[in-house]
Coordinates of C-alpha atoms in Angstrom, one line a residue:
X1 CA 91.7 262.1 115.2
X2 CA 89.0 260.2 114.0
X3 CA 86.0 261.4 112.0
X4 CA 82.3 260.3 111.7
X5 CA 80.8 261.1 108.7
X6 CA 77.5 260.4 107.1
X7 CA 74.2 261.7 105.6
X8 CA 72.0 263.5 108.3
X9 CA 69.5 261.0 110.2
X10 CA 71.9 258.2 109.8
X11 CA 72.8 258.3 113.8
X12 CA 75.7 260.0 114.4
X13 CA 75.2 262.1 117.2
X14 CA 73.5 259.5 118.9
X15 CA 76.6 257.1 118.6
X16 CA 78.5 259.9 119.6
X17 CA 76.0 260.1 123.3
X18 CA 76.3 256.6 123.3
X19 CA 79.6 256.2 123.6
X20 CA 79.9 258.9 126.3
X21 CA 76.9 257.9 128.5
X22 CA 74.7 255.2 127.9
X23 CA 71.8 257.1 129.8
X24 CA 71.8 260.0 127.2
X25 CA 69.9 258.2 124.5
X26 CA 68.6 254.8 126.8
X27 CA 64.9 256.8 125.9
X28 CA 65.0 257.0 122.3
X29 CA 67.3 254.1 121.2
X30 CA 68.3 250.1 121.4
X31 CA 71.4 249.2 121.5
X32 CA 73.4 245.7 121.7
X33 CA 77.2 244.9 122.2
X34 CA 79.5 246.4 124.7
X35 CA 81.4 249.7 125.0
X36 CA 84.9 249.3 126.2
X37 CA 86.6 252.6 127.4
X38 CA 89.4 251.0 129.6
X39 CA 89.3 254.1 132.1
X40 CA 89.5 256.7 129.9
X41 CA 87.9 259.7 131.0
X42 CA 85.6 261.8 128.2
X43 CA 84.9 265.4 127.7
X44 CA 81.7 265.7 125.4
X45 CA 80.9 268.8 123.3
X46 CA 77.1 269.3 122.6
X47 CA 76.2 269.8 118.8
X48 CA 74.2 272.9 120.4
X49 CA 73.8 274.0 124.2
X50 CA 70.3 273.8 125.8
X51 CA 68.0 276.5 126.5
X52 CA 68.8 276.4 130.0
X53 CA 72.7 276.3 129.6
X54 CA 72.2 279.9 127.6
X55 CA 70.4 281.3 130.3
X56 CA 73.5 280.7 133.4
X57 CA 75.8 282.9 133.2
X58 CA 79.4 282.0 132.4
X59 CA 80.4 281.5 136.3
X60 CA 77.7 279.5 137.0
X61 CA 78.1 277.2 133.5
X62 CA 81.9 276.8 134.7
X63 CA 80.1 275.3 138.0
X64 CA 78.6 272.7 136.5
X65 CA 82.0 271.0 136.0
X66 CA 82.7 270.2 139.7
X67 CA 86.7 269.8 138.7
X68 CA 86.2 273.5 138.1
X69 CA 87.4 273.8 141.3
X70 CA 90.1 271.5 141.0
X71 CA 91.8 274.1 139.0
X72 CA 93.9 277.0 140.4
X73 CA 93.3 280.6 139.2
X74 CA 97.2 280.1 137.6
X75 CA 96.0 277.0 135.7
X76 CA 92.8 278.3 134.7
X77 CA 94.6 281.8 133.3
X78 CA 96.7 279.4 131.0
X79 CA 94.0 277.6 129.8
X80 CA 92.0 280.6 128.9
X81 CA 95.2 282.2 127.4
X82 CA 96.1 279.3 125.3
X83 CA 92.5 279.3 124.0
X84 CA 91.9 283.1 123.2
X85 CA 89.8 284.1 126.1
X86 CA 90.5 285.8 129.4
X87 CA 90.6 284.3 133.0
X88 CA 87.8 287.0 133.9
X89 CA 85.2 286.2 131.4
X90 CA 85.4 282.8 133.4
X91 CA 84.0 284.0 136.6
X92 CA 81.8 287.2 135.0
X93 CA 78.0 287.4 135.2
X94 CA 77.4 287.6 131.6
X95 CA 75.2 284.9 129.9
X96 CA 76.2 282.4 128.2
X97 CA 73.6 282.9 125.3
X98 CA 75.3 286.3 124.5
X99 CA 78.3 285.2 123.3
X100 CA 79.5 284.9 120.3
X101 CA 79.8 281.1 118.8
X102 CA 83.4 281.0 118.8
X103 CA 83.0 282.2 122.3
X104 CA 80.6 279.6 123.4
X105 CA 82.8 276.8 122.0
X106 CA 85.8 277.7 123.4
X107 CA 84.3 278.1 126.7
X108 CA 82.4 274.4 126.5
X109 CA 86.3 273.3 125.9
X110 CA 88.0 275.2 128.9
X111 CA 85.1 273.4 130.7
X112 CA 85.9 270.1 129.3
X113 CA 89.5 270.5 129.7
X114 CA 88.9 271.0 133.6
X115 CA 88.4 267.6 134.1
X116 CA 91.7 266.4 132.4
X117 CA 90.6 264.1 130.2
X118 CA 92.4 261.7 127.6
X119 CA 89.5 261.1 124.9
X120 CA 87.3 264.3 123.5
X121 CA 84.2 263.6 122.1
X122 CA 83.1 266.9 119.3
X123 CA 80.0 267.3 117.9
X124 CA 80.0 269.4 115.1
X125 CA 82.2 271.7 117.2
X126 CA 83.0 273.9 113.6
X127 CA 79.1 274.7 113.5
X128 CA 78.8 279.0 113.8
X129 CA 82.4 279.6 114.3
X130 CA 84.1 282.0 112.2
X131 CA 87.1 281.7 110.3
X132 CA 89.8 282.7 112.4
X133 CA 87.9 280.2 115.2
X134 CA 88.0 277.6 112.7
X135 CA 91.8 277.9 112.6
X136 CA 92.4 277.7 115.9
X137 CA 90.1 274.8 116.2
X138 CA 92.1 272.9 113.2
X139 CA 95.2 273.8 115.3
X140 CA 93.8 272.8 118.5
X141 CA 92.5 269.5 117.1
X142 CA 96.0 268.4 115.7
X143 CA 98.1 269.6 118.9
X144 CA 95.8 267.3 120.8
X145 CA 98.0 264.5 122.5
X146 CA 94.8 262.2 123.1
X147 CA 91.9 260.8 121.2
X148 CA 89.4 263.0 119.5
X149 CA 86.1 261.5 117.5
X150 CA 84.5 264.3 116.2
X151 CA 81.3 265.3 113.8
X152 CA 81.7 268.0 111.5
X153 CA 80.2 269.0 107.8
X154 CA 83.5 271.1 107.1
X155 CA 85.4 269.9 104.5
X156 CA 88.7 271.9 105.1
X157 CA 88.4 271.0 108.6
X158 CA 88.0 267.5 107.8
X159 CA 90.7 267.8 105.4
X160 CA 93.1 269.2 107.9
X161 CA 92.2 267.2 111.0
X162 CA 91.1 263.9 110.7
X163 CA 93.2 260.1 110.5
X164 CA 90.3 258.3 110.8
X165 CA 87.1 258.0 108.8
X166 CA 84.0 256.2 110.1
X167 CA 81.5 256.1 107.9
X168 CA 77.9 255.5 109.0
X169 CA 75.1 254.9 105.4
X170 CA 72.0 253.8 105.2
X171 CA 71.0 252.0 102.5
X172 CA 68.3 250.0 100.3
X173 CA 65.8 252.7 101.1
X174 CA 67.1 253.1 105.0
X175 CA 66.3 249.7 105.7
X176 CA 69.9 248.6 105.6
X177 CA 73.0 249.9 107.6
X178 CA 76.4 250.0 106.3
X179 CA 79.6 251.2 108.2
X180 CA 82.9 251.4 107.2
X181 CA 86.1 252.3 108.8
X182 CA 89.5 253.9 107.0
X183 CA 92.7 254.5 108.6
X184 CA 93.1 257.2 106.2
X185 CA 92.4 261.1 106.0
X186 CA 89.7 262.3 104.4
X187 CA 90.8 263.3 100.6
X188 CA 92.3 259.5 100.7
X189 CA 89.1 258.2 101.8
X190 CA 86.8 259.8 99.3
X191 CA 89.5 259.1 96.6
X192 CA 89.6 255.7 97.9
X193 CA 86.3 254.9 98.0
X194 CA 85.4 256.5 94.5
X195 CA 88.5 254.0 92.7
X196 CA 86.7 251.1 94.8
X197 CA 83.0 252.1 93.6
X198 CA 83.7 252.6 90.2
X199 CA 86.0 249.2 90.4
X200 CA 83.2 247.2 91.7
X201 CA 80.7 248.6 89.2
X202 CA 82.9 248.0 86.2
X203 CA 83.0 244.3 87.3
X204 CA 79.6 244.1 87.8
X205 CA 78.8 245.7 84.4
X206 CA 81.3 243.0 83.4
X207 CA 79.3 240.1 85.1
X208 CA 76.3 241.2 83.8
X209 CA 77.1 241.3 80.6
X210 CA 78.6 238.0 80.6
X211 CA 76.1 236.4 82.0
X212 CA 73.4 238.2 79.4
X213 CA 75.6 236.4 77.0
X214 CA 75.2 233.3 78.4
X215 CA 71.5 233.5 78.9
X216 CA 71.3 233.9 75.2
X217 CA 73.1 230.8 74.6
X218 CA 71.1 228.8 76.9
X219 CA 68.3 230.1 75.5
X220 CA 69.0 229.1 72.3
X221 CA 69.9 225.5 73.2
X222 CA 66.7 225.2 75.2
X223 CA 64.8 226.4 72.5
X224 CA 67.0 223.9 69.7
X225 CA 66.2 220.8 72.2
X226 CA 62.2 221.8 72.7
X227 CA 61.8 221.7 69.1
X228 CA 63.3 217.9 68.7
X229 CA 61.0 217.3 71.7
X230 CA 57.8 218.4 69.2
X231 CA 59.5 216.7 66.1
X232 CA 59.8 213.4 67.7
X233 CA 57.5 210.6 67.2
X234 CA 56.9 207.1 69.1
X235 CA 58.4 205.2 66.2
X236 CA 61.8 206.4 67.8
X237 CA 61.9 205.8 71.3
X238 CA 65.9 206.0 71.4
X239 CA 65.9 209.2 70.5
X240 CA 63.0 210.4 73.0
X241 CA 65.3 209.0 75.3
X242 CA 68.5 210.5 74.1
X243 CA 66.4 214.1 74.5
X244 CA 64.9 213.7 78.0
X245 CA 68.7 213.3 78.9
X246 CA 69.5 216.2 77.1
X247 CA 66.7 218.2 78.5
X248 CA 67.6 217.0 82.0
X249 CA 71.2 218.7 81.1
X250 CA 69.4 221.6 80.2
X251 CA 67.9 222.1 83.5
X252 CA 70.8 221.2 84.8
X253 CA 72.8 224.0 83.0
X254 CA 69.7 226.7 84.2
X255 CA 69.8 226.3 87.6
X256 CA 73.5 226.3 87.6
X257 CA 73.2 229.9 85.7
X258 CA 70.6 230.6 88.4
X259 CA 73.3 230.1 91.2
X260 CA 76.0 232.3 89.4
X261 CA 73.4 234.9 89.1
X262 CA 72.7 235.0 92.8
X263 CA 76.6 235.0 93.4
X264 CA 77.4 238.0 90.9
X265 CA 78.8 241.2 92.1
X266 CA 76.5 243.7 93.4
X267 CA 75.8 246.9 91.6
X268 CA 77.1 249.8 94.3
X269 CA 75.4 250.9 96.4
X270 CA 76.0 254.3 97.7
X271 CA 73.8 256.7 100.3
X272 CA 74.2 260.1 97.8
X273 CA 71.7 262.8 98.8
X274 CA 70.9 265.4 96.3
X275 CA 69.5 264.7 92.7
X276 CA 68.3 267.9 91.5
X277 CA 69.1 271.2 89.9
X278 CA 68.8 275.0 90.7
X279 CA 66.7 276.8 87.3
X280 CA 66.5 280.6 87.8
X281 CA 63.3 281.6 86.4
X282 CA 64.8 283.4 83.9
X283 CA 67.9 284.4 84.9
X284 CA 69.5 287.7 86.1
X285 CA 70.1 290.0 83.2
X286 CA 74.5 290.8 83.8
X287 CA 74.1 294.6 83.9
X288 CA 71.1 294.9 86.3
X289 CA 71.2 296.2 90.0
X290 CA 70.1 293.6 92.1
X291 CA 70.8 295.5 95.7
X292 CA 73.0 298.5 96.9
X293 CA 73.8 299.7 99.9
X294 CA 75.4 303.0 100.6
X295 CA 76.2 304.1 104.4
X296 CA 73.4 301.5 106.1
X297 CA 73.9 300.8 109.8
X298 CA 73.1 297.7 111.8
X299 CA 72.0 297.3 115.0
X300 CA 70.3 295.0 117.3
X301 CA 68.9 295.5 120.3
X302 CA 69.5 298.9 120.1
X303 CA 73.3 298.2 119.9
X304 CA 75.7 299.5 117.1
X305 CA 77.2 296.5 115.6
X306 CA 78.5 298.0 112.1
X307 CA 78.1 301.7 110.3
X308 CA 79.2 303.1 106.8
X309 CA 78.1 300.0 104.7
X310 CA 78.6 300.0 100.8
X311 CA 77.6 297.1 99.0
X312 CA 76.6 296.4 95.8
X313 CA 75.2 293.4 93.6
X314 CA 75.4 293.6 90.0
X315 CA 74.0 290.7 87.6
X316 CA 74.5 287.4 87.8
X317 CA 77.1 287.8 90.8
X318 CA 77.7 284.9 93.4
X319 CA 78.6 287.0 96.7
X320 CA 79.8 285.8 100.3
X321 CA 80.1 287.9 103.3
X322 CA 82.4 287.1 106.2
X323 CA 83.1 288.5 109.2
X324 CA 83.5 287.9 113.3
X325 CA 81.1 286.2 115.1
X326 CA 78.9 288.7 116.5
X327 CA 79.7 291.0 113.5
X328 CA 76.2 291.6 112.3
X329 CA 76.2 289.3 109.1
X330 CA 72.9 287.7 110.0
X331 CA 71.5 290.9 110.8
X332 CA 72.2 292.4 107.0
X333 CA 71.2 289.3 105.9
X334 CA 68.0 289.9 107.2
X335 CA 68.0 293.4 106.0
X336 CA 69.0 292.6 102.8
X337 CA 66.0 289.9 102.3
X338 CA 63.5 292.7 103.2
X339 CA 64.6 294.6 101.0
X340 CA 64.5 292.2 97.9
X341 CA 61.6 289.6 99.1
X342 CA 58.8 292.0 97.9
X343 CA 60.5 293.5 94.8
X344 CA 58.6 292.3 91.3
X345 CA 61.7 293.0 89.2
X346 CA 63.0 290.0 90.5
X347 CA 62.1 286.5 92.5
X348 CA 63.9 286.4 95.3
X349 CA 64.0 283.9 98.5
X350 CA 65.2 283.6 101.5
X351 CA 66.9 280.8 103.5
X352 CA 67.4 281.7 107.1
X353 CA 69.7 280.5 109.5
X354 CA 67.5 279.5 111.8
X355 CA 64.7 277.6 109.6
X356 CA 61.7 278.0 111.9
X357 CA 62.0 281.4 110.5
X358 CA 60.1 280.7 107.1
X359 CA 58.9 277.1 107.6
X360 CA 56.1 275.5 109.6
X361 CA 58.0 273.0 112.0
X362 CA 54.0 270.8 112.6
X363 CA 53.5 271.1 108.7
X364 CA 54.7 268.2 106.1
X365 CA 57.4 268.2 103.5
X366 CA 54.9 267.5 101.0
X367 CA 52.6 270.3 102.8
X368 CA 55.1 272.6 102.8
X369 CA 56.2 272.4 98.8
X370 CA 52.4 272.0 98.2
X371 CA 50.9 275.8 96.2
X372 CA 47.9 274.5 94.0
X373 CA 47.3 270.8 95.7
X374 CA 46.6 269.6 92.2
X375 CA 47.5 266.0 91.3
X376 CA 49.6 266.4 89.1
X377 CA 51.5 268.7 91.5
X378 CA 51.2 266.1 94.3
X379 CA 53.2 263.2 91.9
X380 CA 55.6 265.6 91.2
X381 CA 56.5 266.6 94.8
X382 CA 56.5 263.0 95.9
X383 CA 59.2 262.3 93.2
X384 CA 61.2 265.1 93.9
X385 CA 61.3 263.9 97.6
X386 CA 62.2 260.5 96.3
X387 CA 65.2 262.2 94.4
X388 CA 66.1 263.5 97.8
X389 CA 65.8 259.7 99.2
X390 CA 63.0 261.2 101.7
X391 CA 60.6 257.3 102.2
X392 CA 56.9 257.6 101.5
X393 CA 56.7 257.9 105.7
X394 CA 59.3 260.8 106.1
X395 CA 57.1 262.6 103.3
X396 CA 54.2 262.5 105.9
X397 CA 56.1 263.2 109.0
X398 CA 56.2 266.6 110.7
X399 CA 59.3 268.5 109.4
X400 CA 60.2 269.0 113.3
X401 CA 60.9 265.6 113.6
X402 CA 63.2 265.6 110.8
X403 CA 66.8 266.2 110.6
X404 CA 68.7 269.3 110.4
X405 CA 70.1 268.2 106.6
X406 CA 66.8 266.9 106.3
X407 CA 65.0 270.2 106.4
X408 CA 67.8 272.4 104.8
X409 CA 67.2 269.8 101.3
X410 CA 63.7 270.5 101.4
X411 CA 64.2 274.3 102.0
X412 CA 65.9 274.2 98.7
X413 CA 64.3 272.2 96.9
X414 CA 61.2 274.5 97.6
X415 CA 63.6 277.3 96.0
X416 CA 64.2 275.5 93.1
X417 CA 60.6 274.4 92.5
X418 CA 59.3 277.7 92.5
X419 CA 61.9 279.4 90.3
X420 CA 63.7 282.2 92.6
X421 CA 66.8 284.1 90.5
X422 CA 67.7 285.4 93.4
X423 CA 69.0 283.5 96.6
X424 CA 69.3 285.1 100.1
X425 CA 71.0 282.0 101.9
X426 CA 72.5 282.0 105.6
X427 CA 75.1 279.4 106.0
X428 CA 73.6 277.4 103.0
X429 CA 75.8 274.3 103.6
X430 CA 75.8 274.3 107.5
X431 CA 73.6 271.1 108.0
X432 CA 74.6 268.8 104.5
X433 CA 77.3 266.2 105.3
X434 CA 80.5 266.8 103.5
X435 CA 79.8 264.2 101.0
X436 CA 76.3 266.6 100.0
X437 CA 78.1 269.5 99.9
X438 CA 80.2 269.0 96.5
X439 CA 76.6 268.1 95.2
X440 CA 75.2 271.9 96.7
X441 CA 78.2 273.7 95.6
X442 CA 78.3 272.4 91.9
X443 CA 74.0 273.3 91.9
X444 CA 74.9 277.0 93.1
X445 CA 77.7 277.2 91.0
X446 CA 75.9 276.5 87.8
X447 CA 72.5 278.8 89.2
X448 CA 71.9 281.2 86.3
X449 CA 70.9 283.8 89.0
X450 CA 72.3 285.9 91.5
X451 CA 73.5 284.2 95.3
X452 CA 73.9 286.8 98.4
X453 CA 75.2 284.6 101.2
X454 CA 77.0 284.4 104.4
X455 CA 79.2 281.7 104.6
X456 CA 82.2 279.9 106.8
X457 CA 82.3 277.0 104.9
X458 CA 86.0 277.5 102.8
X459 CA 85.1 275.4 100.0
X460 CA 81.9 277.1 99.5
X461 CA 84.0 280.2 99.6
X462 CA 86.6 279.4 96.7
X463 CA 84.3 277.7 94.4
X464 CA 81.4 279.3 94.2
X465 CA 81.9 282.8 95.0
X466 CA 82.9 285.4 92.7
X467 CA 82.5 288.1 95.1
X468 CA 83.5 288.9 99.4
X469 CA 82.9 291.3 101.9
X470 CA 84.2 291.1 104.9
X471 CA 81.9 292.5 107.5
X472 CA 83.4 295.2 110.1
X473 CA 82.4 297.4 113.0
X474 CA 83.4 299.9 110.4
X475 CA 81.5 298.9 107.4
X476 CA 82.2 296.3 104.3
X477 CA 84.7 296.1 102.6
X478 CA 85.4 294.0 99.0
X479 CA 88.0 291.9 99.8
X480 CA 90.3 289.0 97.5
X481 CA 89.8 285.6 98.6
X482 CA 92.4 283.1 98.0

């Protein structure tokens, strides 16, 4: 059950293709060495089904997989059983892009299954599941009897799952690769690799230090030696002789420091992604009503998905809503947001699920922060970019052609920049790696205004929420999280 882990960008997914089929990424990438899979045969789960794949319906998705038909209706009943779904939903005309995203995974696994393989290949199969889908996956993942590599920015999952860590970085301002792989789970890994990070840096520290020492000593024989140089005169050729030796052991002694400099520990180097702190504008006074709610419906496309919603936010208050897939939580978020965007009481923003929402996919990061295009706003954009290890090219680029994590540090760092005390955020940590997302959760925790979020993410749950709802077909309902 091994794990790939790393900052967005850093080639993951691509690995991931790779591995499976060479002509997947044969446009984009080059690649050297060889890929040994002794026989095995793969099933591969997109990070996100294409367009076209939304539009088949389920029958005709299932199709695709020729050993669909390999499988008899007995077979296929117990597969669709043991994974939550029924046999007929497998042969119905409904389309694939209706379904829910616990429903679309499960069916791109009864797919894969099909085929019998022995290695699965997941990418970021806990992406827009909700939590009771996220169980099963955890329990589905650890009953596997093969190989599984997956990709996932869940924690818990990661957590609960994995045996393996491979860890892709990129460092020295993405101009230097690093990998490294642990036979450990996750929480051993991180702990691991923090006790070896700090290690190293305490004996560099130590080096340093020790060599600073020594420079000083040098420095001051050099300069002791020089001085006899000036003081001596031709009357004592001897001694002009017994200094040129001494010099000669002086340079002797420097290049010898020079060569333990070179060999001395390296300062760590690690790929860490966030540097920069949420600042409501002024805060959210603790008494003040932020938002209620009293008996709101939802609907979309003119469907009932939930009636007879209360909900309240008071103060500072750090609120989650959960719910089902195809619940509706999306949809009040939306609501929510146009309810509070326009208000002057407060400063609100909004961080969509779906980014293209609220952000120019042809403009630039630096375009995108930009609001007076003064200078001295221009230097301190750049630098906060830097802080988010964006390179002076990815500054320039077109956000479209950025990463998923990419985009969702620049979306908040625009919040932060411009002083919002209250945050609408869909799925805030969906896109960071797991090793971002301590980094996101400790900034929201400490945010001096009031968050109103939808979240699956467990961690993000338990520490920074003071507050859930679970959403319903009935309404919402406060609920105690533990």
């Amino acid at each position: 059950k091994a794990a790939l882990i790393g900052e967005e960008g850093n080639g993951k997914s691509t690995l991931m293709k790779l591995i499976y089929d060479e002509g997947m990424v044969e446009d984009y990438i080059e690649f050297s060495g060889d890929i040994i899979r002794n026989g095995s045969v793969q099933g591969y789960l997109k990070q996100e089904l294409d367009s076209g794949d939304k539009e088949m319906s389920v029958y005709e998705f299932m199709e695709q997989e020729p050993a669909f038909y390999d499988m008899d209706a007995k077979e296929l009943a117990g597969l669709a059983g043991k994974l939550g779904l029924s046999v007929e939903l497998l042969y119905s005309d409904q389309r694939v892009g209706t379904l829910s995203g616990g429903e679309k995974v499960k069916l791109q696994i009864i797919r894969i299954l099909c085929r019998r393989p022995d290695v699965l290949l997941l990418d970021e199969p806990s992406n827009d599941i909700d939590l009771e889908t996220l169980e099963w996956l955890e329990r589905f993942v650890n009953q596997w009897e093969g190989a599984v590599l997956f990709i996932s920015h869940d924690e818990t999952f990661l957590e609960r799952t994995a045996n393996r860590i491979i860890h892709l970085e990129m460092l020295k301002k993405k101009r230097e690769p690093r990998h490294t792989i642990s036979n450990t789970g996750y929480t051993e890994y991180i702990e691991m690799r923090g006790h070896q990070l700090e290690k190293q840096e305490q004996l560099a520290r130590k080096e340093r230090s020790e060599y600073r020492a020594q420079q000083e000593r040098f420095r001051r024989i050099q300069q002791k030696v020089e001085h006899q140089q000036n003081i001596i005169t031709r009357q004592d050729p001897h001694g002009g002789k017994l200094l040129k030796k001494k010099m000669k052991a002086v340079k002797s002694m420097e290049h010898r420091f020079e060569k333990d400099a070179a060999d001395m520990t390296d300062m760590p180097e690690t790929e860490e992604a966030i540097r920069f702190r949420f600042h409501g504008a002024h805060g959210i006074p603790q008494g003040k009503m932020v938002l209620e709610m009293k008996g709101e419906k939802l609907t979309a496309g003119g469907r009932l998905l939930s009636e007879n919603i209360d909900f309240q936010v008071r103060g500072p208050q750090k609120v989650c809503i959960i719910g089902k897939n195809g619940v509706g939580k999306t949809t009040m978020l939306k609501r929510i947001a146009g309810l509070l965007l326009g208000r002057e009481d407060i400063r609100a923003a909004y961080m969509p699920q779906d980014y293209k929402d609220r952000m120019d996919f042809d403009s630039t990061p630096a375009a995108f922060l930009m609001k007076t295009g003064d200078r001295e706003e221009q230097t301190k954009i750049r630098t906060f970019l830097g802080s988010l290890k964006y390179t002076a090219e990815e500054m320039e680029h077109p956000i479209r052609e950025l990463s998923g994590g990419q985009r969702a540090k620049l979306f908040l760092l625009g919040i932060s920049m411009h002083g919002a005390n209250v945050l609408i955020l869909d799925e805030p940590t969906r896109n960071f790696s797991p090793l971002s997302n301590p980094v996101i959760r400790r900034m929201l925790k400490e945010f001096n205004g009031a968050v109103i979020s939808v979240s699956h993410d467990r961690k993000y749950i338990s520490e920074v929420c003071d507050t859930v709802y679970e959403l319903t077909a009935e309404g919402c309902r406060k609920i105690e999280w533990n």
